[in-house]
Amino acid sequence: MKMEIDQLLEKMCDKSESEAFLYSDKLAKIGGEELMQKLIDLMKGEDMDTSFLAARTLSKMENNADALKFVFELIHHPSFKLKNGYLVQLLEGFDLSDSFVDLYRVFLFGNFKSSSLAKEYLDTIEFEITPRVLKKAEKHWNHFLNNVDQNSDEFHAVKGEAEQMLVEIKELLNS
């Protein structure tokens, strides 16, 4: 099995391979802790295509909760800001019920596609909301307020909805 996993990983990461997604799917079906660790290591590498394929594979695996932190690290990494929409789309393969703050951050700071996808997740997933979650979300909101041109389209596109989310969380926690 280890040899098969290594061969599939090699083919998935081969730049000349036209069927990389097929190998990704095969690996996702195999799953397991050892493969998850190898994929996380690939995600941390310098090659963005390989990082993406590793994240894609992880999103299709069962029992992938341990990898979610690393997918969010990739999404939040500045070098991915303009092209992380597809990574945000891959989040649908994970349990996001404990990821309100990360999704809120993507909503605030992401490009159009990633921000829109994050908003959709924020609107449709049931989250465990605590005072700590509110405090972290407010921290990101304040960072957004202090680091984005408040006359920009970007600011106005998210301002109302972002503030409304915080108001609703406060109301929820106070009731």
CSV table of C-alpha atoms in Angstrom, one decimal:
chain,number,residue,atom,x,y,z
A,1,MET,CA,0.0,0.0,0.0
A,2,LYS,CA,2.8,2.4,0.9
A,3,MET,CA,4.4,1.8,-2.5
A,4,GLU,CA,1.1,2.4,-4.2
A,5,ILE,CA,0.5,5.7,-2.3
A,6,ASP,CA,4.0,6.9,-3.2
A,7,GLN,CA,3.5,6.1,-6.9
A,8,LEU,CA,0.2,7.9,-6.9
A,9,LEU,CA,1.6,10.9,-5.2
A,10,GLU,CA,4.5,11.0,-7.7
A,11,LYS,CA,2.1,10.9,-10.6
A,12,MET,CA,-0.2,13.5,-9.0
A,13,CYS,CA,2.7,15.9,-8.6
A,14,ASP,CA,4.2,15.3,-12.0
A,15,LYS,CA,3.9,18.5,-14.0
A,16,SER,CA,3.7,16.6,-17.3
A,17,GLU,CA,0.8,14.4,-16.0
A,18,SER,CA,-2.5,15.3,-17.6
A,19,GLU,CA,-4.5,13.1,-15.2
A,20,ALA,CA,-3.4,14.6,-11.9
A,21,PHE,CA,-7.0,15.0,-10.6
A,22,LEU,CA,-7.6,11.3,-11.3
A,23,TYR,CA,-4.6,10.4,-9.1
A,24,SER,CA,-5.8,12.9,-6.5
A,25,ASP,CA,-9.2,11.1,-6.4
A,26,LYS,CA,-7.6,7.7,-6.1
A,27,LEU,CA,-5.4,8.9,-3.2
A,28,ALA,CA,-8.5,10.4,-1.5
A,29,LYS,CA,-10.2,7.0,-1.6
A,30,ILE,CA,-7.2,5.4,0.1
A,31,GLY,CA,-7.0,8.0,2.8
A,32,GLY,CA,-5.4,7.4,6.2
A,33,GLU,CA,-3.1,9.2,8.6
A,34,GLU,CA,0.1,8.5,6.8
A,35,LEU,CA,-1.2,9.9,3.5
A,36,MET,CA,-2.7,12.9,5.3
A,37,GLN,CA,0.7,13.8,6.7
A,38,LYS,CA,2.3,13.4,3.3
A,39,LEU,CA,-0.3,15.7,1.8
A,40,ILE,CA,0.1,18.3,4.5
A,41,ASP,CA,3.9,18.2,3.9
A,42,LEU,CA,3.2,18.8,0.1
A,43,MET,CA,0.9,21.7,1.0
A,44,LYS,CA,3.7,23.4,2.9
A,45,GLY,CA,6.0,23.2,-0.1
A,46,GLU,CA,6.9,26.0,-2.5
A,47,ASP,CA,5.1,24.6,-5.5
A,48,MET,CA,1.6,26.1,-5.6
A,49,ASP,CA,0.2,23.6,-8.0
A,50,THR,CA,1.3,20.7,-5.8
A,51,SER,CA,-0.1,22.5,-2.7
A,52,PHE,CA,-3.4,22.9,-4.5
A,53,LEU,CA,-3.6,19.2,-5.5
A,54,ALA,CA,-2.7,18.2,-2.0
A,55,ALA,CA,-5.4,20.4,-0.5
A,56,ARG,CA,-7.9,19.0,-3.1
A,57,THR,CA,-7.0,15.5,-2.2
A,58,LEU,CA,-7.4,16.2,1.5
A,59,SER,CA,-10.8,17.8,1.0
A,60,LYS,CA,-12.1,14.6,-0.6
A,61,MET,CA,-10.7,12.3,2.1
A,62,GLU,CA,-12.8,11.0,5.0
A,63,ASN,CA,-11.7,11.9,8.5
A,64,ASN,CA,-9.8,15.0,7.2
A,65,ALA,CA,-10.4,17.4,10.2
A,66,ASP,CA,-6.7,17.5,11.2
A,67,ALA,CA,-5.8,18.9,7.8
A,68,LEU,CA,-8.3,21.8,7.9
A,69,LYS,CA,-5.9,24.0,9.8
A,70,PHE,CA,-3.3,23.7,7.1
A,71,VAL,CA,-5.8,24.4,4.3
A,72,PHE,CA,-6.7,27.7,6.1
A,73,GLU,CA,-3.0,28.5,6.5
A,74,LEU,CA,-2.7,28.2,2.7
A,75,ILE,CA,-5.8,30.3,2.1
A,76,HIS,CA,-4.6,33.1,4.4
A,77,HIS,CA,-1.0,33.1,3.1
A,78,PRO,CA,-0.4,36.4,1.3
A,79,SER,CA,1.0,34.8,-1.8
A,80,PHE,CA,-2.3,33.0,-2.4
A,81,LYS,CA,-4.6,36.1,-1.9
A,82,LEU,CA,-5.3,36.6,-5.5
A,83,LYS,CA,-5.8,33.0,-6.4
A,84,ASN,CA,-7.2,31.3,-3.3
A,85,GLY,CA,-10.8,31.1,-4.5
A,86,TYR,CA,-10.5,27.5,-5.5
A,87,LEU,CA,-8.9,26.6,-2.2
A,88,VAL,CA,-11.9,28.2,-0.4
A,89,GLN,CA,-14.2,26.2,-2.7
A,90,LEU,CA,-12.4,23.0,-1.5
A,91,LEU,CA,-13.5,23.8,2.0
A,92,GLU,CA,-16.9,22.3,1.2
A,93,GLY,CA,-15.1,18.9,1.7
A,94,PHE,CA,-14.5,19.7,5.4
A,95,ASP,CA,-16.6,20.1,8.5
A,96,LEU,CA,-16.5,23.9,9.0
A,97,SER,CA,-18.7,24.1,12.1
A,98,ASP,CA,-15.8,25.3,14.2
A,99,SER,CA,-14.3,27.6,11.5
A,100,PHE,CA,-16.4,30.8,11.9
A,101,VAL,CA,-13.5,33.0,12.6
A,102,ASP,CA,-11.4,31.7,9.7
A,103,LEU,CA,-14.3,32.1,7.3
A,104,TYR,CA,-15.1,35.6,8.6
A,105,ARG,CA,-11.5,36.5,8.0
A,106,VAL,CA,-11.6,35.1,4.4
A,107,PHE,CA,-14.9,37.1,3.9
A,108,LEU,CA,-13.2,40.3,5.0
A,109,PHE,CA,-9.8,40.0,3.3
A,110,GLY,CA,-10.4,37.6,0.4
A,111,ASN,CA,-10.6,38.3,-3.2
A,112,PHE,CA,-14.1,38.5,-4.8
A,113,LYS,CA,-14.5,34.7,-5.3
A,114,SER,CA,-13.1,33.6,-2.0
A,115,SER,CA,-15.0,36.3,-0.1
A,116,SER,CA,-18.2,35.3,-1.8
A,117,LEU,CA,-17.7,31.7,-1.1
A,118,ALA,CA,-16.8,32.4,2.6
A,119,LYS,CA,-20.0,34.5,2.9
A,120,GLU,CA,-22.0,31.5,1.5
A,121,TYR,CA,-20.5,29.2,4.1
A,122,LEU,CA,-21.1,31.8,6.9
A,123,ASP,CA,-24.8,32.0,5.8
A,124,THR,CA,-25.4,28.3,5.6
A,125,ILE,CA,-23.3,26.5,8.2
A,126,GLU,CA,-24.4,26.2,11.8
A,127,PHE,CA,-21.5,27.4,14.0
A,128,GLU,CA,-20.7,27.0,17.7
A,129,ILE,CA,-20.6,30.6,18.7
A,130,THR,CA,-19.0,31.6,22.0
A,131,PRO,CA,-17.8,34.9,23.5
A,132,ARG,CA,-14.3,34.0,22.4
A,133,VAL,CA,-15.4,33.5,18.8
A,134,LEU,CA,-17.0,37.0,18.9
A,135,LYS,CA,-13.8,38.5,20.4
A,136,LYS,CA,-11.7,37.0,17.6
A,137,ALA,CA,-14.1,38.1,14.9
A,138,GLU,CA,-14.1,41.6,16.3
A,139,LYS,CA,-10.3,41.6,16.2
A,140,HIS,CA,-10.3,40.8,12.5
A,141,TRP,CA,-13.1,43.4,11.9
A,142,ASN,CA,-11.0,46.1,13.6
A,143,HIS,CA,-7.9,45.0,11.6
A,144,PHE,CA,-10.0,45.3,8.5
A,145,LEU,CA,-11.2,48.8,9.5
A,146,ASN,CA,-7.6,49.9,10.1
A,147,ASN,CA,-6.0,48.4,7.0
A,148,VAL,CA,-8.4,48.9,4.1
A,149,ASP,CA,-9.1,52.1,2.3
A,150,GLN,CA,-12.6,53.0,3.7
A,151,ASN,CA,-13.4,54.8,0.4
A,152,SER,CA,-12.7,51.6,-1.7
A,153,ASP,CA,-15.3,49.4,-3.3
A,154,GLU,CA,-13.7,46.5,-1.4
A,155,PHE,CA,-14.6,48.2,1.9
A,156,HIS,CA,-18.2,49.0,1.0
A,157,ALA,CA,-18.8,45.6,-0.5
A,158,VAL,CA,-18.4,43.9,2.9
A,159,LYS,CA,-19.0,46.6,5.5
A,160,GLY,CA,-22.7,46.2,6.0
A,161,GLU,CA,-22.8,42.4,6.0
A,162,ALA,CA,-19.7,42.1,8.3
A,163,GLU,CA,-21.1,44.5,10.8
A,164,GLN,CA,-24.5,42.8,10.7
A,165,MET,CA,-22.9,39.4,11.5
A,166,LEU,CA,-21.3,40.8,14.6
A,167,VAL,CA,-24.5,42.4,15.7
A,168,GLU,CA,-26.4,39.1,15.3
A,169,ILE,CA,-23.7,37.2,17.2
A,170,LYS,CA,-23.9,39.7,20.1
A,171,GLU,CA,-27.7,39.3,20.1
A,172,LEU,CA,-27.4,35.6,20.1
A,173,LEU,CA,-24.9,35.6,23.0
A,174,ASN,CA,-27.0,38.0,25.0
A,175,SER,CA,-30.2,36.0,24.7
